[in-house]
């Protein structure tokens, strides 16, 4: 770079920062890549910080030199990669490879707030290896994908903390080593930014823990060793010994028992060493909690002030875009998409003094104000007609008020739940005895209208209440982190239950709590037997796999009316998959079979509560890499459980909330499209990135995101074709239209045994139809078909 060109860059930099500082403070919008070219150099990029400093001794450049520079820029064709130094309209500075209005290749970007990135770019996004530096002095040196820290990398904070390992979407995910400012060190597995899996934590004082972690807390089985030679081997919960464990002293003596922070639950036996008959007989197990573990707290680590992906570069539409690029879109100040007009090449001017800059800055401000308009949808990308959100539906269910045919049944249910949950019971460990799962383990309670020693008076008829395996379901609620008071309030509060308008296919009735958190289903005796039979494997499964997709069960009960009509109603209480602050726009019940797997309704009758089926599905679901890998692992685990228990006819219930809709109800496509070869053509930042970044910055929010719940994702529209026999494809062909969504999904209806009835159904239907198309098939075949279908409908978002 010549000395004259360097002078122009530095003068322009100082002038731009001074002129735009006040405007930036007020607007704080995305940085808009203006078309202000200050110089073009043929040399390599200089990473020296001195390039951004003011130098009053630089020589001025005459107008002829400036003209030559402008002509050199205009000589480059669209799409060619060349080196450019640019001061942007909002005061940011870029130096490096440039192509078609994007940083593309290797380059350095400096924001006016002091953040800086040096590394590889791909069409305006940090992609590949690079180094991001914060104004505080913190740095990240490693791999980037789509603007996120993603891959292998090293983060060093301003206070000296350092993490080296794997990242996914700005979060530590995979194996890594964290060195804390306190001198502590953790080495092991991470998940979504927290320690999870197997790992070792070394305290500066010499104590260390080796074992399992969950959500950043010591959990399950592990070993704690102190510098004095003492050690604890056993179970942990919430960072403290809980359950079976052994404490050993350096002299060989040990204590074995059930551990708890509550002294009333603590019990065990002390065994002295062979050298001493007394040893530590007067030792109190609570000393482990109050003394030994007092200085063994786990460091939380530094919170990143701002994520690299939040330093978004809102670029103008590239000239290399799809044919419909005439209607350009830009991301506005509040993150919405709006229709704009591309800047023409004749507006790409050199920065020639303050007057020229002021003119361009006014244009930029005007453009930003225009961006505040809401886009009403762009169907130019659609191969078919624009997609609209289904019409709004009234709240599901009929309130069970006095006079309803099931009013007394609801009262009986609420009285029984209040009695069961409120009944005092000793705290139990997560390690349950086999007897707790015995189907004969049940508790009868009689509820006379006048009340009894154990039950309150009530206005309903006399009934008997039965709890099945109460210890197991109480422990399940604890495992699922259900607060007993909240649980009782949801079901037994002043608000009545709501009965869904029609029974399910099995003839069961469904009831919803007023807060939509819990669903109550009436059961057939055969279903209850299946659940009791598989209760122990189910419990062990949900305990081992926190992200399991199978239905969460909270209680199994029955109500038997006394008197001439010995009516008995069995209930199962489970979680409502769609309890969310988001509106569920589309619901799908997916099995992977085709016979009868479509609804018989015109489009005008489909609303938000309509449950569509396999042949109604016109999307594939694109999950971010780590979620996709976890999805496949969990589907395999869950299907193995169901296959072993001879279960079939289950399905994946999916709910979609579209994040971008217009005022007229049309769903706005993402400006990311997918080409037939699977490559992404992205011309503006993803619409959900702001939401995703905010979730990542706020642990209390992103902690609510888990597999199958509140998941940001993308879906791609498909078109289903028909063969020569008029049979439709089970999965349509992707057409490149992508939509931003929040997803909910889980495996439901897991109580259908492959009994004689289903075997007869399979035999009968196999005579008339393709055996692979019917739902009633052998559990092994059902599991394989279900998984194969899910692996084609859910794909990795590359």
mmCIF file of N, CA and C in Angstrom, residues 547-596:
data_model
loop_
_atom_site.group_PDB
_atom_site.id
_atom_site.type_symbol
_atom_site.label_atom_id
_atom_site.label_comp_id
_atom_site.label_asym_id
_atom_site.label_seq_id
_atom_site.Cartn_x
_atom_site.Cartn_y
_atom_site.Cartn_z
ATOM 1 N N UNK A 547 -32.705 -36.258 27.957
ATOM 2 C CA UNK A 547 -33.333 -35.715 26.750
ATOM 3 C C UNK A 547 -34.273 -36.703 26.072
ATOM 4 N N UNK A 548 -34.715 -37.713 26.815
ATOM 5 C CA UNK A 548 -35.622 -38.676 26.192
ATOM 6 C C UNK A 548 -36.849 -37.976 25.616
ATOM 7 N N UNK A 549 -37.347 -38.503 24.506
ATOM 8 C CA UNK A 549 -38.497 -37.907 23.837
ATOM 9 C C UNK A 549 -39.806 -38.609 24.193
ATOM 10 N N UNK A 550 -39.733 -39.705 24.950
ATOM 11 C CA UNK A 550 -40.971 -40.424 25.292
ATOM 12 C C UNK A 550 -41.797 -39.597 26.270
ATOM 13 N N UNK A 551 -43.085 -39.839 26.256
ATOM 14 C CA UNK A 551 -44.027 -39.100 27.096
ATOM 15 C C UNK A 551 -43.612 -39.157 28.565
ATOM 16 N N UNK A 552 -43.753 -38.039 29.254
ATOM 17 C CA UNK A 552 -43.469 -37.989 30.689
ATOM 18 C C UNK A 552 -44.758 -38.294 31.462
ATOM 19 N N UNK A 553 -44.683 -39.318 32.305
ATOM 20 C CA UNK A 553 -45.829 -39.718 33.117
ATOM 21 C C UNK A 553 -45.608 -39.285 34.562
ATOM 22 N N UNK A 554 -46.680 -38.735 35.178
ATOM 23 C CA UNK A 554 -46.567 -38.187 36.525
ATOM 24 C C UNK A 554 -47.423 -38.917 37.560
ATOM 25 N N UNK A 555 -48.394 -39.694 37.126
ATOM 26 C CA UNK A 555 -49.241 -40.379 38.097
ATOM 27 C C UNK A 555 -50.203 -41.333 37.416
ATOM 28 N N UNK A 556 -50.519 -42.443 38.096
ATOM 29 C CA UNK A 556 -51.467 -43.429 37.583
ATOM 30 C C UNK A 556 -52.474 -43.701 38.696
ATOM 31 N N UNK A 557 -53.760 -43.461 38.416
ATOM 32 C CA UNK A 557 -54.791 -43.538 39.451
ATOM 33 C C UNK A 557 -56.077 -44.137 38.866
ATOM 34 N N UNK A 558 -56.996 -44.461 39.772
ATOM 35 C CA UNK A 558 -58.326 -44.861 39.324
ATOM 36 C C UNK A 558 -59.369 -44.380 40.324
ATOM 37 N N UNK A 559 -60.574 -44.144 39.826
ATOM 38 C CA UNK A 559 -61.732 -43.752 40.639
ATOM 39 C C UNK A 559 -62.806 -44.819 40.443
ATOM 40 N N UNK A 560 -63.300 -45.353 41.559
ATOM 41 C CA UNK A 560 -64.361 -46.359 41.501
ATOM 42 C C UNK A 560 -65.552 -45.863 42.300
ATOM 43 N N UNK A 561 -66.670 -45.677 41.595
ATOM 44 C CA UNK A 561 -67.890 -45.200 42.260
ATOM 45 C C UNK A 561 -68.539 -46.346 43.015
ATOM 46 N N UNK A 562 -68.923 -46.079 44.247
ATOM 47 C CA UNK A 562 -69.623 -47.098 45.035
ATOM 48 C C UNK A 562 -71.118 -47.013 44.764
ATOM 49 N N UNK A 563 -71.831 -48.032 45.156
ATOM 50 C CA UNK A 563 -73.278 -48.034 44.927
ATOM 51 C C UNK A 563 -73.644 -49.043 43.858
ATOM 52 N N UNK A 564 -74.843 -48.905 43.298
ATOM 53 C CA UNK A 564 -75.317 -49.901 42.338
ATOM 54 C C UNK A 564 -74.467 -49.954 41.059
ATOM 55 N N UNK A 565 -73.954 -48.802 40.601
ATOM 56 C CA UNK A 565 -73.135 -48.767 39.381
ATOM 57 C C UNK A 565 -71.662 -48.771 39.788
ATOM 58 N N UNK A 566 -71.029 -49.923 39.657
ATOM 59 C CA UNK A 566 -69.624 -50.043 40.050
ATOM 60 C C UNK A 566 -68.730 -49.582 38.889
ATOM 61 N N UNK A 567 -68.832 -48.307 38.567
ATOM 62 C CA UNK A 567 -68.063 -47.769 37.443
ATOM 63 C C UNK A 567 -66.632 -47.462 37.894
ATOM 64 N N UNK A 568 -65.658 -47.887 37.073
ATOM 65 C CA UNK A 568 -64.261 -47.642 37.410
ATOM 66 C C UNK A 568 -63.585 -46.925 36.243
ATOM 67 N N UNK A 569 -62.959 -45.801 36.572
ATOM 68 C CA UNK A 569 -62.283 -45.006 35.542
ATOM 69 C C UNK A 569 -60.809 -44.906 35.922
ATOM 70 N N UNK A 570 -59.932 -45.246 34.976
ATOM 71 C CA UNK A 570 -58.486 -45.191 35.207
ATOM 72 C C UNK A 570 -57.907 -43.958 34.514
ATOM 73 N N UNK A 571 -56.964 -43.307 35.208
ATOM 74 C CA UNK A 571 -56.375 -42.075 34.690
ATOM 75 C C UNK A 571 -54.853 -42.195 34.635
ATOM 76 N N UNK A 572 -54.281 -41.604 33.619
ATOM 77 C CA UNK A 572 -52.833 -41.381 33.585
ATOM 78 C C UNK A 572 -52.618 -39.874 33.415
ATOM 79 N N UNK A 573 -51.723 -39.311 34.198
ATOM 80 C CA UNK A 573 -51.419 -37.875 34.116
ATOM 81 C C UNK A 573 -50.060 -37.713 33.442
ATOM 82 N N UNK A 574 -49.996 -36.898 32.421
ATOM 83 C CA UNK A 574 -48.757 -36.737 31.660
ATOM 84 C C UNK A 574 -48.551 -35.275 31.290
ATOM 85 N N UNK A 575 -47.345 -34.965 30.833
ATOM 86 C CA UNK A 575 -47.025 -33.601 30.442
ATOM 87 C C UNK A 575 -47.633 -33.242 29.100
ATOM 88 N N UNK A 576 -47.990 -31.971 28.956
ATOM 89 C CA UNK A 576 -48.515 -31.471 27.686
ATOM 90 C C UNK A 576 -47.356 -30.935 26.868
ATOM 91 N N UNK A 577 -47.075 -31.596 25.750
ATOM 92 C CA UNK A 577 -45.925 -31.247 24.916
ATOM 93 C C UNK A 577 -45.999 -29.820 24.391
ATOM 94 N N UNK A 578 -47.215 -29.321 24.164
ATOM 95 C CA UNK A 578 -47.380 -28.011 23.530
ATOM 96 C C UNK A 578 -47.688 -26.897 24.526
ATOM 97 N N UNK A 579 -47.339 -27.079 25.775
ATOM 98 C CA UNK A 579 -47.498 -26.002 26.754
ATOM 99 C C UNK A 579 -46.354 -25.016 26.550
ATOM 100 N N UNK A 580 -46.644 -23.871 25.944
ATOM 101 C CA UNK A 580 -45.587 -22.931 25.583
ATOM 102 C C UNK A 580 -46.161 -21.531 25.432
ATOM 103 N N UNK A 581 -45.263 -20.555 25.523
ATOM 104 C CA UNK A 581 -45.668 -19.171 25.283
ATOM 105 C C UNK A 581 -45.858 -18.906 23.795
ATOM 106 N N UNK A 582 -45.366 -19.827 22.958
ATOM 107 C CA UNK A 582 -45.506 -19.663 21.513
ATOM 108 C C UNK A 582 -46.838 -20.237 21.030
ATOM 109 N N UNK A 583 -47.392 -19.603 20.015
ATOM 110 C CA UNK A 583 -48.565 -20.162 19.350
ATOM 111 C C UNK A 583 -48.117 -21.303 18.456
ATOM 112 N N UNK A 584 -48.742 -22.455 18.588
ATOM 113 C CA UNK A 584 -48.409 -23.593 17.732
ATOM 114 C C UNK A 584 -49.246 -23.457 16.458
ATOM 115 N N UNK A 585 -48.582 -23.130 15.356
ATOM 116 C CA UNK A 585 -49.298 -22.897 14.098
ATOM 117 C C UNK A 585 -49.638 -24.199 13.370
ATOM 118 N N UNK A 586 -48.740 -25.195 13.461
ATOM 119 C CA UNK A 586 -48.969 -26.473 12.782
ATOM 120 C C UNK A 586 -48.663 -27.620 13.724
ATOM 121 N N UNK A 587 -49.514 -28.661 13.672
ATOM 122 C CA UNK A 587 -49.333 -29.865 14.488
ATOM 123 C C UNK A 587 -49.346 -31.078 13.571
ATOM 124 N N UNK A 588 -48.385 -31.981 13.785
ATOM 125 C CA UNK A 588 -48.289 -33.185 12.968
ATOM 126 C C UNK A 588 -48.146 -34.407 13.868
ATOM 127 N N UNK A 589 -48.836 -35.486 13.482
ATOM 128 C CA UNK A 589 -48.704 -36.777 14.135
ATOM 129 C C UNK A 589 -48.065 -37.715 13.101
ATOM 130 N N UNK A 590 -46.789 -38.071 13.302
ATOM 131 C CA UNK A 590 -46.004 -38.772 12.282
ATOM 132 C C UNK A 590 -45.643 -40.178 12.748
ATOM 133 N N UNK A 591 -45.891 -41.158 11.862
ATOM 134 C CA UNK A 591 -45.580 -42.551 12.179
ATOM 135 C C UNK A 591 -44.622 -43.185 11.183
ATOM 136 N N UNK A 592 -44.580 -42.666 9.966
ATOM 137 C CA UNK A 592 -43.762 -43.297 8.940
ATOM 138 C C UNK A 592 -44.531 -44.278 8.084
ATOM 139 N N UNK A 593 -45.853 -44.360 8.271
ATOM 140 C CA UNK A 593 -46.703 -45.207 7.432
ATOM 141 C C UNK A 593 -47.578 -44.308 6.561
ATOM 142 N N UNK A 594 -48.186 -44.885 5.532
ATOM 143 C CA UNK A 594 -48.938 -44.070 4.581
ATOM 144 C C UNK A 594 -50.421 -44.404 4.513
ATOM 145 N N UNK A 595 -50.816 -45.626 4.867
ATOM 146 C CA UNK A 595 -52.217 -46.010 4.733
ATOM 147 C C UNK A 595 -53.075 -45.249 5.741
ATOM 148 N N UNK A 596 -53.998 -44.440 5.226
ATOM 149 C CA UNK A 596 -54.887 -43.667 6.081
ATOM 150 C C UNK A 596 -54.199 -42.546 6.825
#
